[in-house]
Amino acid sequence: LEIFVTILNTNDNSPLFKQMNLTEVVPEDTKVNATIVAREDLSASDADLDTIFYELTTKVPGTDGYFAIKGVNNPEIYLQKALDYEKFKLTTLVLYARDRPVGSPDTTNTATTTINIFIEQTDTKSPWFLPCTFINTENSICISRPYIGRINISEMSTEPLILEPGPIYAIDPDYTLNEKIVYSIVGGDTDKVFSVDANTGNLTMNKVATAPDSYLLQVMATQVNNIQKYSIVSVEIKVINKSDYPPYFASRIYHGTVVVGLAPRSFVFQAGDPSSPLMITAADDDFPNV
């Protein structure tokens, strides 16, 4: 008598990942759709030879939508949205492997593996002149103000010019890289009156200014490692007549009088002379004829 025995496979084994934890360092400028973790590094095995169904989740709030898997049966992780180091610097992904589809009424065995993603800052931003003002909530765009300075006509200054709101200074906003920055004048100085120190940004004079005109210089800050990473700022230098004397008031104390209930914008009159409006005057000995 021949007896044929068929062994029926039951779902009594859970999927198994090769590694329970993985760590990947991802450059900030990685292209969208690029593979982050290969399929072979994430594929789970099942002793029951069941089809494996995958699901990827994110544990860190605010980092959803950046990483995804190729398909429910393909665990390859790819970049789904462009990264920004200023938004987040790391995240943790959890990959689930199930031997039944999600929502199946059958008994389902599940395995998980954790993928730690560290974002690496790359050279993506041009220099910022300081001070500057952020114009977006991510603090990724910073707009600088023009610099303003003054020099005396026909007078040579041997010291770096004093500017407002401060000296010419730029930084590399990719602060973990902090690439070296050099300065140069690229416009507005046809007579070569000014020079800028390439390393410090200090603005000095080469010769005197002979006309009472303003100079509108264009100063460029460039990264040494990449000349295509540059920014330009305006520097206005006003040429003025030299002032040897401070202005002064004609009187140290002025006395005026007003009537109760007087309408706004009404004149204040001189005390003791209600017919003469009170006038406050100042003089400057640099301008005796004014």
Backbone as CSV, one residue per row, in Angstrom:
resi,resn,N_x,N_y,N_z,CA_x,CA_y,CA_z,C_x,C_y,C_z
1,LEU,0.855,-1.190,0.000,0.000,0.000,0.000,0.894,1.245,0.000
2,GLU,0.698,2.119,-0.997,1.447,3.371,-1.063,0.601,4.502,-0.489
3,ILE,1.180,5.237,0.412,0.483,6.377,1.026,1.258,7.645,0.686
4,PHE,0.591,8.589,0.020,1.210,9.864,-0.348,0.828,10.911,0.699
5,VAL,1.825,11.534,1.294,1.587,12.534,2.332,2.006,13.906,1.783
6,THR,1.120,14.844,1.785,1.403,16.215,1.340,1.520,17.118,2.566
7,ILE,2.650,17.768,2.688,2.866,18.685,3.805,2.348,20.074,3.396
8,LEU,1.396,20.607,4.106,0.828,21.921,3.814,1.596,22.991,4.590
9,ASN,1.972,24.030,3.879,2.725,25.130,4.485,1.770,26.017,5.286
10,THR,2.122,26.308,6.488,1.331,27.225,7.299,2.157,28.487,7.557
11,ASN,1.451,29.555,7.822,2.116,30.849,8.020,2.582,30.962,9.470
12,ASP,3.725,30.326,9.737,4.215,30.307,11.115,5.599,30.931,11.257
13,ASN,6.045,31.676,10.235,7.332,32.366,10.301,7.147,33.841,9.955
14,SER,7.852,34.678,10.680,7.817,36.116,10.387,8.884,36.463,9.357
15,PRO,8.648,37.526,8.574,9.706,37.993,7.672,10.956,38.364,8.472
16,LEU,12.089,38.342,7.797,13.359,38.601,8.480,14.206,39.549,7.635
17,PHE,14.592,40.673,8.246,15.490,41.611,7.577,16.944,41.203,7.824
18,LYS,17.819,41.562,6.891,19.241,41.304,7.066,19.812,42.129,8.220
19,GLN,19.341,43.370,8.351,19.822,44.267,9.402,18.630,44.927,10.085
20,MET,18.751,45.065,11.386,17.664,45.690,12.135,17.805,47.215,12.182
21,ASN,19.024,47.696,11.929,19.271,49.139,11.916,20.242,49.477,10.800
22,LEU,19.946,50.558,10.079,20.828,51.061,9.040,21.007,52.558,9.251
23,THR,22.149,53.070,8.831,22.421,54.501,8.892,22.914,54.967,7.532
24,GLU,22.313,56.030,7.033,22.698,56.592,5.748,22.946,58.091,5.905
25,VAL,24.034,58.583,5.294,24.324,60.015,5.242,23.962,60.497,3.838
26,VAL,23.046,61.466,3.781,22.509,61.918,2.501,22.899,63.381,2.282
27,PRO,23.653,63.710,1.224,23.992,65.111,0.947,22.732,65.933,0.687
28,GLU,22.774,67.167,1.133,21.617,68.061,1.006,21.196,68.267,-0.447
29,ASP,22.148,68.253,-1.376,21.831,68.524,-2.779,21.551,67.262,-3.588
30,THR,21.227,66.154,-2.913,20.868,64.923,-3.623,19.665,65.176,-4.522
31,LYS,19.717,64.643,-5.739,18.651,64.862,-6.706,17.395,64.086,-6.311
32,VAL,16.247,64.697,-6.580,14.969,64.019,-6.355,14.914,62.758,-7.227
33,ASN,14.367,61.695,-6.677,14.237,60.360,-7.300,15.512,59.526,-7.201
34,ALA,16.561,60.091,-6.608,17.789,59.309,-6.427,17.562,58.229,-5.364
35,THR,18.209,57.073,-5.559,18.109,55.969,-4.598,18.897,56.301,-3.335
36,ILE,18.266,56.119,-2.191,18.915,56.375,-0.912,19.410,55.073,-0.283
37,VAL,18.563,54.045,-0.281,18.953,52.720,0.204,18.508,51.701,-0.843
38,ALA,19.449,50.869,-1.285,19.164,49.926,-2.364,18.218,48.810,-1.910
39,ARG,17.532,48.231,-2.873,16.556,47.172,-2.598,17.194,45.975,-1.916
40,GLU,18.374,45.597,-2.361,19.007,44.407,-1.794,19.378,44.581,-0.326
41,ASP,19.550,45.831,0.115,19.886,46.072,1.513,18.662,46.057,2.416
42,LEU,17.473,46.106,1.812,16.252,46.220,2.595,15.285,45.061,2.411
43,SER,15.533,44.222,1.436,14.601,43.122,1.178,14.604,42.133,2.342
44,ALA,13.408,41.753,2.753,13.247,40.770,3.830,13.002,39.395,3.230
45,SER,13.366,38.359,3.971,13.113,36.973,3.552,12.022,36.377,4.438
46,ASP,11.392,35.326,3.936,10.329,34.653,4.681,10.469,33.154,4.463
47,ALA,10.666,32.419,5.560,10.838,30.964,5.456,9.595,30.284,4.892
48,ASP,8.439,30.957,4.991,7.214,30.392,4.434,7.075,30.680,2.950
49,LEU,8.043,31.421,2.407,8.063,31.786,0.987,6.851,32.617,0.577
50,ASP,6.329,33.377,1.548,5.210,34.263,1.238,5.709,35.513,0.528
51,THR,4.811,36.146,-0.210,5.112,37.448,-0.798,5.166,38.493,0.320
52,ILE,6.204,39.325,0.270,6.384,40.327,1.327,5.782,41.657,0.868
53,PHE,5.057,42.291,1.788,4.450,43.602,1.536,5.127,44.627,2.467
54,TYR,5.560,45.753,1.869,6.352,46.728,2.615,5.560,48.025,2.832
55,GLU,5.909,48.691,3.943,5.350,50.008,4.247,6.416,50.829,4.956
56,LEU,6.575,52.111,4.536,7.587,52.993,5.115,6.891,54.114,5.880
57,THR,7.349,54.352,7.115,6.811,55.444,7.921,7.961,56.299,8.446
58,THR,7.620,57.510,8.910,8.590,58.457,9.451,8.285,58.709,10.915
59,LYS,9.314,58.687,11.747,9.110,58.890,13.182,9.284,60.345,13.611
60,VAL,10.063,61.120,12.867,10.363,62.491,13.264,9.329,63.441,12.664
61,PRO,8.622,64.210,13.489,7.623,65.156,12.966,8.249,66.178,12.023
62,GLY,7.508,66.521,10.979,7.983,67.529,10.043,8.873,67.000,8.941
63,THR,9.115,65.676,8.922,9.984,65.108,7.881,9.228,64.138,6.979
64,ASP,7.907,64.177,7.025,7.106,63.322,6.139,7.267,63.779,4.691
65,GLY,7.150,62.830,3.783,7.093,63.153,2.363,8.419,63.267,1.660
66,TYR,9.518,63.208,2.400,10.828,63.330,1.753,11.338,62.001,1.205
67,PHE,11.013,60.917,1.878,11.508,59.599,1.471,10.327,58.660,1.246
68,ALA,10.479,57.765,0.273,9.408,56.816,-0.048,10.035,55.547,-0.588
69,ILE,9.222,54.481,-0.662,9.687,53.232,-1.275,9.117,53.129,-2.686
70,LYS,9.790,52.340,-3.517,9.407,52.227,-4.927,8.029,51.594,-5.114
71,GLY,7.656,50.683,-4.219,6.365,50.022,-4.365,6.086,49.132,-3.165
72,VAL,4.866,48.626,-3.102,4.480,47.816,-1.950,5.287,46.528,-1.864
73,ASN,5.823,46.077,-2.996,6.657,44.880,-3.004,8.119,45.188,-3.313
74,ASN,8.456,46.467,-3.345,9.834,46.888,-3.618,10.256,47.887,-2.543
75,PRO,11.113,47.483,-1.602,11.453,48.356,-0.478,12.542,49.386,-0.760
76,GLU,13.016,49.495,-2.002,14.057,50.474,-2.294,13.574,51.874,-1.884
77,ILE,14.399,52.574,-1.092,14.040,53.914,-0.623,14.670,54.948,-1.548
78,TYR,13.852,55.918,-1.984,14.335,56.981,-2.852,13.915,58.341,-2.299
79,LEU,14.571,59.396,-2.793,14.254,60.760,-2.365,13.068,61.272,-3.168
80,GLN,12.028,61.649,-2.450,10.787,62.064,-3.107,10.656,63.586,-3.189
81,LYS,11.361,64.331,-2.304,11.269,65.788,-2.259,12.636,66.363,-1.921
82,ALA,12.964,67.514,-2.513,14.284,68.130,-2.311,14.545,68.420,-0.837
83,LEU,15.778,68.176,-0.406,16.164,68.379,0.988,16.599,69.816,1.241
84,ASP,16.511,70.235,2.492,16.998,71.542,2.932,17.563,71.368,4.332
85,TYR,18.881,71.563,4.451,19.560,71.350,5.734,19.002,72.243,6.822
86,GLU,18.471,73.424,6.435,17.931,74.341,7.430,16.616,73.828,8.018
87,LYS,15.916,72.964,7.294,14.619,72.475,7.777,14.788,71.319,8.752
88,PHE,15.630,70.374,8.421,15.915,69.293,9.361,17.246,68.658,8.992
89,LYS,17.900,68.113,10.014,19.245,67.574,9.840,19.299,66.055,9.988
90,LEU,18.236,65.469,10.500,18.179,64.012,10.600,16.731,63.571,10.711
91,THR,16.485,62.352,10.357,15.166,61.755,10.518,15.337,60.259,10.697
92,THR,14.292,59.625,11.182,14.303,58.180,11.400,13.122,57.553,10.673
93,LEU,13.425,56.584,9.822,12.394,55.878,9.064,12.229,54.476,9.638
94,VAL,11.007,53.966,9.579,10.731,52.584,9.990,10.101,51.871,8.798
95,LEU,10.743,50.782,8.394,10.245,49.974,7.278,9.593,48.708,7.825
96,TYR,8.329,48.484,7.461,7.588,47.299,7.885,7.581,46.280,6.754
97,ALA,7.768,45.021,7.129,7.643,43.913,6.188,6.563,42.968,6.720
98,ARG,5.513,42.731,5.924,4.403,41.876,6.333,4.219,40.765,5.317
99,ASP,3.755,39.593,5.800,3.527,38.485,4.873,2.081,38.419,4.397
100,ARG,1.318,39.458,4.714,-0.029,39.612,4.194,-0.242,41.087,3.893
101,PRO,-1.104,41.417,2.934,-1.363,42.836,2.655,-1.956,43.532,3.877
102,VAL,-1.735,44.825,3.968,-2.322,45.622,5.039,-3.847,45.512,4.956
103,GLY,-4.469,45.216,6.078,-5.922,45.077,6.106,-6.419,43.678,5.865
104,SER,-5.484,42.744,5.638,-5.907,41.362,5.398,-6.491,40.751,6.676
105,PRO,-7.600,39.985,6.568,-8.177,39.347,7.764,-7.350,38.152,8.247
106,ASP,-6.416,37.682,7.430,-5.614,36.524,7.803,-4.556,36.913,8.841
107,THR,-4.070,35.922,9.531,-2.986,36.153,10.489,-1.766,36.706,9.755
108,THR,-1.239,37.793,10.274,-0.133,38.478,9.608,1.076,38.547,10.527
109,ASN,2.211,38.167,10.005,3.477,38.295,10.725,4.220,39.525,10.186
110,THR,4.834,40.251,11.112,5.452,41.534,10.741,6.863,41.626,11.298
111,ALA,7.734,42.249,10.507,9.095,42.576,10.952,9.354,44.041,10.637
112,THR,10.257,44.651,11.385,10.606,46.061,11.140,12.119,46.243,11.136
113,THR,12.532,47.258,10.409,13.927,47.696,10.452,13.935,49.217,10.498
114,THR,14.917,49.780,11.178,15.005,51.226,11.364,16.128,51.791,10.507
115,ILE,15.809,52.881,9.794,16.806,53.545,8.948,17.003,54.959,9.471
116,ASN,18.215,55.254,9.938,18.546,56.596,10.417,19.165,57.388,9.272
117,ILE,18.561,58.529,8.959,19.023,59.370,7.857,19.631,60.643,8.427
118,PHE,20.895,60.906,8.109,21.565,62.141,8.503,21.773,62.995,7.252
119,ILE,21.304,64.250,7.308,21.449,65.153,6.176,22.798,65.863,6.283
120,GLU,23.559,65.848,5.205,24.877,66.484,5.157,24.773,67.803,4.396
121,GLN,25.161,68.895,5.051,25.087,70.199,4.390,26.080,70.261,3.240
122,THR,25.638,70.828,2.122,26.497,70.986,0.949,26.533,72.460,0.550
123,ASP,27.405,72.773,-0.385,27.632,74.165,-0.787,26.539,74.591,-1.762
124,THR,25.403,74.994,-1.216,24.251,75.332,-2.054,23.925,76.821,-2.079
125,LYS,24.455,77.598,-1.134,24.063,79.002,-1.020,25.242,79.932,-1.321
126,SER,24.903,81.086,-1.893,25.891,82.142,-2.127,26.093,82.939,-0.835
127,PRO,27.191,83.707,-0.750,27.453,84.479,0.476,26.329,85.455,0.810
128,TRP,26.198,85.753,2.095,25.274,86.775,2.597,26.086,87.930,3.160
129,PHE,25.768,89.149,2.724,26.338,90.336,3.365,25.555,90.618,4.642
130,LEU,26.274,90.994,5.697,25.646,91.273,6.990,25.704,92.768,7.306
131,PRO,24.697,93.300,8.040,23.527,92.549,8.508,22.536,92.311,7.371
132,CYS,21.706,91.302,7.557,20.687,91.014,6.553,19.403,90.599,7.266
133,THR,18.311,90.590,6.531,16.998,90.294,7.096,16.402,89.078,6.400
134,PHE,15.962,88.107,7.194,15.334,86.921,6.625,13.939,87.277,6.115
135,ILE,13.593,86.734,4.951,12.291,87.041,4.355,11.402,85.810,4.246
136,ASN,11.848,84.682,4.789,10.982,83.492,4.788,11.127,82.777,6.126
137,THR,10.152,81.941,6.430,10.110,81.277,7.739,11.228,80.259,7.896
138,GLU,11.747,79.718,6.787,12.824,78.725,6.873,14.192,79.373,7.083
139,ASN,14.251,80.719,7.047,15.525,81.436,7.193,16.561,81.001,6.166
140,SER,16.086,80.765,4.945,16.998,80.337,3.882,17.327,81.460,2.904
141,ILE,16.617,82.597,3.011,16.872,83.752,2.157,17.053,84.965,3.064
142,CYS,18.190,85.652,2.905,18.501,86.791,3.762,18.911,87.969,2.875
143,ILE,18.173,89.069,2.965,18.402,90.240,2.115,19.188,91.285,2.900
144,SER,20.287,91.770,2.309,21.139,92.748,2.983,20.765,94.165,2.566
145,ARG,21.147,95.131,3.402,20.939,96.539,3.124,22.179,97.117,2.444
146,PRO,22.016,98.209,1.679,23.204,98.890,1.136,24.040,99.483,2.271
147,TYR,25.338,99.588,2.025,26.228,100.262,2.973,26.334,101.739,2.565
148,ILE,26.492,102.612,3.557,26.584,104.048,3.293,27.770,104.610,4.076
149,GLY,28.565,105.450,3.399,29.702,106.112,4.052,29.837,107.544,3.569
150,ARG,30.704,108.310,4.222,30.928,109.715,3.877,32.424,110.014,3.884
151,ILE,32.838,110.816,2.924,34.220,111.292,2.899,34.198,112.796,2.637
152,ASN,35.259,113.476,3.060,35.388,114.914,2.818,36.026,115.162,1.459
153,ILE,35.490,116.129,0.759,36.035,116.454,-0.552,37.479,116.942,-0.427
154,SER,38.320,116.538,-1.366,39.740,116.932,-1.431,40.523,116.555,-0.187
155,GLU,40.065,115.532,0.522,40.787,115.087,1.711,41.011,113.583,1.633
156,MET,42.251,113.167,1.890,42.636,111.767,1.793,42.530,111.086,3.152
157,SER,41.770,110.042,3.221,41.670,109.268,4.459,42.611,108.073,4.367
158,THR,43.416,107.890,5.402,44.368,106.771,5.409,43.829,105.559,6.170
159,GLU,42.712,105.731,6.840,42.107,104.635,7.599,40.942,104.028,6.814
160,PRO,40.561,102.781,7.136,39.371,102.205,6.509,38.153,103.097,6.754
161,LEU,37.331,103.261,5.747,36.172,104.138,5.856,35.138,103.539,6.810
162,ILE,34.506,104.417,7.557,33.443,103.990,8.472,32.129,103.974,7.697
163,LEU,31.462,102.830,7.735,30.230,102.656,6.970,29.067,102.353,7.900
164,GLU,27.889,102.611,7.419,26.663,102.222,8.114,25.928,101.192,7.243
165,PRO,25.314,100.166,7.821,25.164,99.913,9.264,26.374,99.235,9.908
166,GLY,27.455,99.071,9.173,28.651,98.450,9.721,29.649,98.201,8.603
167,PRO,30.806,97.608,8.917,31.808,97.333,7.887,31.313,96.298,6.888
168,ILE,31.894,96.316,5.701,31.543,95.325,4.681,31.973,93.947,5.175
169,TYR,31.000,93.049,5.245,31.304,91.720,5.787,30.279,90.719,5.244
170,ALA,30.769,89.604,4.753,29.901,88.554,4.218,30.289,87.216,4.824
171,ILE,29.313,86.319,4.907,29.551,84.981,5.438,29.066,83.936,4.433
172,ASP,29.544,82.726,4.625,29.025,81.582,3.879,27.868,81.005,4.690
173,PRO,26.622,81.104,4.205,25.495,80.593,4.989,25.497,79.075,5.146
174,ASP,26.269,78.379,4.329,26.470,76.944,4.557,27.506,76.819,5.669
175,TYR,27.047,77.096,6.893,27.968,77.390,7.987,28.832,76.208,8.409
176,THR,28.404,74.988,8.160,29.274,73.863,8.514,30.477,73.778,7.577
177,LEU,30.354,74.365,6.388,31.463,74.399,5.430,32.308,75.659,5.634
178,ASN,31.616,76.810,5.785,32.281,78.083,6.067,33.447,78.345,5.105
179,GLU,33.122,78.350,3.807,34.157,78.552,2.796,34.728,79.971,2.874
180,LYS,35.990,80.114,2.512,36.670,81.413,2.533,36.047,82.342,1.493
181,ILE,35.887,83.602,1.861,35.271,84.609,0.992,36.264,85.728,0.731
182,VAL,36.320,86.199,-0.520,37.164,87.346,-0.880,36.278,88.437,-1.478
183,TYR,36.775,89.684,-1.378,35.996,90.853,-1.781,36.682,91.570,-2.936
184,SER,35.870,92.233,-3.763,36.406,93.047,-4.857,35.365,94.078,-5.259
185,ILE,35.854,95.210,-5.804,34.956,96.229,-6.353,34.746,95.915,-7.822
186,VAL,33.497,95.768,-8.224,33.206,95.370,-9.610,32.445,96.447,-10.381
187,GLY,32.177,97.597,-9.743,31.471,98.654,-10.461,31.397,99.923,-9.641
188,GLY,31.208,101.056,-10.360,30.978,102.331,-9.708,32.224,103.100,-9.319
189,ASP,33.409,102.626,-9.694,34.658,103.288,-9.277,35.564,103.459,-10.489
190,THR,35.049,104.172,-11.495,35.815,104.322,-12.739,37.107,105.094,-12.537
191,ASP,37.141,106.005,-11.537,38.353,106.795,-11.295,39.324,106.114,-10.332
192,LYS,38.983,104.908,-9.887,39.858,104.150,-8.984,40.177,104.926,-7.708
193,VAL,39.160,105.557,-7.152,39.335,106.314,-5.920,39.436,105.386,-4.717
194,PHE,38.810,104.208,-4.812,38.692,103.327,-3.654,39.331,101.966,-3.915
195,SER,39.666,101.296,-2.820,40.132,99.907,-2.849,39.428,99.141,-1.735
196,VAL,39.230,97.867,-1.955,38.668,97.022,-0.908,39.659,95.898,-0.633
197,ASP,39.919,95.664,0.644,40.828,94.584,1.024,40.167,93.253,0.701
198,ALA,40.844,92.418,-0.079,40.247,91.167,-0.540,39.879,90.239,0.605
199,ASN,40.627,90.301,1.692,40.395,89.364,2.796,39.479,89.907,3.877
200,THR,39.591,91.210,4.181,38.825,91.772,5.293,37.577,92.520,4.850
201,GLY,37.543,93.008,3.611,36.423,93.817,3.157,36.547,95.281,3.527
202,ASN,37.658,95.684,4.182,37.837,97.093,4.550,37.962,97.953,3.297
203,LEU,37.203,99.057,3.283,37.204,99.968,2.143,38.112,101.157,2.458
204,THR,39.082,101.427,1.583,40.027,102.525,1.783,40.083,103.381,0.524
205,MET,40.791,104.519,0.643,40.911,105.452,-0.473,42.280,105.332,-1.135
206,ASN,42.306,105.418,-2.478,43.555,105.472,-3.232,43.988,106.909,-3.482
207,LYS,43.005,107.808,-3.599,43.287,109.223,-3.859,42.081,110.037,-3.429
208,VAL,42.236,111.363,-3.459,41.163,112.226,-2.975,40.032,112.296,-4.002
209,ALA,38.846,112.598,-3.517,37.706,112.868,-4.384,37.663,114.367,-4.637
210,THR,37.581,114.745,-5.896,37.673,116.166,-6.249,36.335,116.780,-6.630
211,ALA,35.289,115.991,-6.659,33.969,116.520,-7.022,32.960,116.133,-5.948
212,PRO,31.998,117.013,-5.686,31.011,116.722,-4.637,29.908,115.787,-5.114
213,ASP,30.291,114.714,-5.720,29.326,113.731,-6.198,29.402,112.478,-5.333
214,SER,28.339,111.715,-5.323,28.335,110.448,-4.594,28.859,109.333,-5.485
215,TYR,29.493,108.375,-4.859,29.948,107.172,-5.553,29.015,106.023,-5.169
216,LEU,28.558,105.287,-6.149,27.731,104.111,-5.886,28.525,102.880,-6.327
217,LEU,29.240,102.318,-5.376,30.116,101.187,-5.664,29.328,99.883,-5.635
218,GLN,29.806,98.935,-6.422,29.295,97.567,-6.381,30.411,96.669,-5.871
219,VAL,30.214,96.088,-4.703,31.229,95.228,-4.091,30.741,93.789,-4.151
220,MET,31.621,92.905,-4.588,31.276,91.495,-4.744,32.004,90.649,-3.705
221,ALA,31.262,89.726,-3.100,31.846,88.717,-2.209,31.771,87.381,-2.924
222,THR,32.926,86.723,-3.045,33.010,85.476,-3.813,33.652,84.385,-2.973
223,GLN,33.123,83.170,-3.080,33.762,82.028,-2.429,35.009,81.625,-3.206
224,VAL,36.083,81.391,-2.478,37.347,81.026,-3.128,37.236,79.682,-3.835
225,ASN,36.468,78.763,-3.260,36.390,77.415,-3.842,35.480,77.347,-5.060
226,ASN,34.642,78.391,-5.262,33.692,78.355,-6.374,33.294,79.787,-6.709
227,ILE,33.857,80.333,-7.801,33.593,81.732,-8.135,32.148,81.958,-8.555
228,GLN,31.426,80.898,-8.848,30.014,81.055,-9.203,29.132,81.255,-7.980
229,LYS,29.708,81.098,-6.806,28.987,81.406,-5.565,29.411,82.820,-5.130
230,TYR,28.610,83.810,-5.507,28.957,85.197,-5.211,27.699,85.998,-4.913
231,SER,27.889,87.151,-4.279,26.822,88.118,-4.032,27.390,89.506,-4.231
232,ILE,26.511,90.440,-4.593,26.919,91.826,-4.833,26.073,92.742,-3.963
233,VAL,26.721,93.751,-3.368,26.030,94.726,-2.525,26.416,96.129,-2.980
234,SER,25.505,97.081,-2.785,25.773,98.479,-3.119,26.415,99.192,-1.928
235,VAL,27.391,100.034,-2.237,28.047,100.857,-1.215,28.013,102.298,-1.709
236,GLU,27.250,103.143,-1.044,27.159,104.550,-1.436,28.114,105.379,-0.578
237,ILE,29.017,106.081,-1.253,29.953,106.969,-0.569,29.588,108.400,-0.945
238,LYS,29.159,109.166,0.058,28.782,110.558,-0.177,29.991,111.457,0.049
239,VAL,30.237,112.353,-0.913,31.347,113.303,-0.817,30.782,114.615,-0.288
240,ILE,31.286,115.075,0.849,30.760,116.268,1.501,31.883,117.248,1.788
241,ASN,31.505,118.490,2.005,32.477,119.484,2.463,32.861,119.187,3.903
242,LYS,34.121,119.412,4.207,34.611,119.096,5.537,33.916,119.966,6.581
243,SER,33.544,119.370,7.680,32.898,120.088,8.772,33.860,120.202,9.950
244,ASP,34.279,121.461,10.234,35.193,121.697,11.357,34.452,122.072,12.627
245,TYR,33.217,122.532,12.475,32.482,123.042,13.630,31.134,122.351,13.750
246,PRO,30.734,122.107,14.972,29.397,121.530,15.158,28.333,122.623,15.062
247,PRO,27.118,122.284,14.691,26.054,123.292,14.708,25.707,123.675,16.146
248,TYR,25.104,124.852,16.278,24.710,125.308,17.617,23.428,126.131,17.496
249,PHE,22.669,126.160,18.579,21.434,126.934,18.602,21.747,128.386,18.956
250,ALA,20.928,129.303,18.435,21.120,130.733,18.698,20.903,131.055,20.166
251,SER,20.086,130.258,20.835,19.834,130.478,22.257,19.809,129.137,22.960
252,ARG,20.236,129.123,24.207,20.237,127.878,24.962,18.844,127.535,25.440
253,ILE,18.007,128.547,25.693,16.649,128.327,26.191,15.693,129.196,25.390
254,TYR,14.600,128.598,24.967,13.552,129.325,24.253,12.291,129.303,25.123
255,HIS,11.576,130.434,25.126,10.346,130.541,25.901,9.193,130.827,24.955
256,GLY,8.129,130.043,25.100,6.959,130.240,24.269,5.700,130.247,25.104
257,THR,4.609,130.605,24.465,3.321,130.636,25.159,2.221,130.138,24.217
258,VAL,1.258,129.428,24.789,0.113,128.934,24.028,-1.146,129.213,24.830
259,VAL,-2.278,129.222,24.145,-3.579,129.440,24.767,-4.240,128.099,24.997
260,VAL,-4.874,127.911,26.131,-5.593,126.680,26.428,-6.653,126.428,25.357
261,GLY,-6.720,125.193,24.879,-7.713,124.848,23.868,-7.280,125.149,22.457
262,LEU,-6.009,125.502,22.250,-5.505,125.835,20.925,-5.584,124.605,20.014
263,ALA,-5.986,124.812,18.768,-6.143,123.704,17.818,-4.779,123.119,17.451
264,PRO,-4.739,121.838,17.121,-3.476,121.228,16.682,-2.900,121.959,15.479
265,ARG,-1.574,121.987,15.402,-0.812,122.598,14.313,-0.884,124.131,14.344
266,SER,-1.350,124.671,15.449,-1.343,126.128,15.600,0.043,126.610,16.004
267,PHE,0.349,127.881,15.749,1.647,128.440,16.098,1.805,128.551,17.621
268,VAL,3.044,128.366,18.063,3.451,128.722,19.419,4.099,130.098,19.330
269,PHE,3.671,131.039,20.189,4.178,132.409,20.110,5.241,132.653,21.175
270,GLN,6.038,133.679,20.933,7.088,134.030,21.875,6.474,134.528,23.180
271,ALA,7.066,134.109,24.283,6.593,134.576,25.583,6.806,136.082,25.679
272,GLY,5.788,136.782,26.075,5.879,138.234,26.183,5.605,138.957,24.889
273,ASP,5.478,138.253,23.750,5.183,138.888,22.463,4.205,137.998,21.701
274,PRO,2.938,138.009,22.045,1.953,137.094,21.460,1.710,137.306,19.979
275,SER,2.312,138.326,19.396,2.133,138.547,17.958,3.253,137.936,17.118
276,SER,4.306,137.426,17.755,5.466,136.871,17.016,5.575,135.368,17.268
277,PRO,5.500,134.547,16.191,5.673,133.103,16.370,7.058,132.778,16.924
278,LEU,7.118,131.741,17.763,8.396,131.310,18.330,9.198,130.591,17.257
279,MET,10.412,131.020,17.042,11.280,130.410,16.030,12.552,129.893,16.688
280,ILE,12.870,128.638,16.451,14.093,128.019,16.974,15.077,127.915,15.825
281,THR,16.208,128.568,15.960,17.177,128.611,14.873,18.523,128.058,15.329
282,ALA,19.254,127.470,14.368,20.595,126.945,14.620,21.537,127.491,13.573
283,ALA,22.820,127.520,13.881,23.831,128.020,12.951,25.006,127.050,12.921
284,ASP,25.815,127.155,11.875,27.009,126.310,11.720,28.089,127.182,11.119
285,ASP,29.206,127.339,11.816,30.287,128.207,11.350,30.976,127.685,10.095
286,ASP,30.712,126.412,9.739,31.219,125.922,8.463,30.473,126.550,7.294
287,PHE,29.312,127.079,7.587,28.482,127.691,6.549,28.032,129.072,7.038
288,PRO,28.915,130.024,7.084,28.605,131.331,7.690,27.573,132.122,6.930
289,ASN,27.409,131.857,5.643,26.487,132.645,4.830,25.104,131.991,4.711
290,VAL,24.884,130.903,5.415,23.595,130.217,5.302,22.683,130.682,6.417
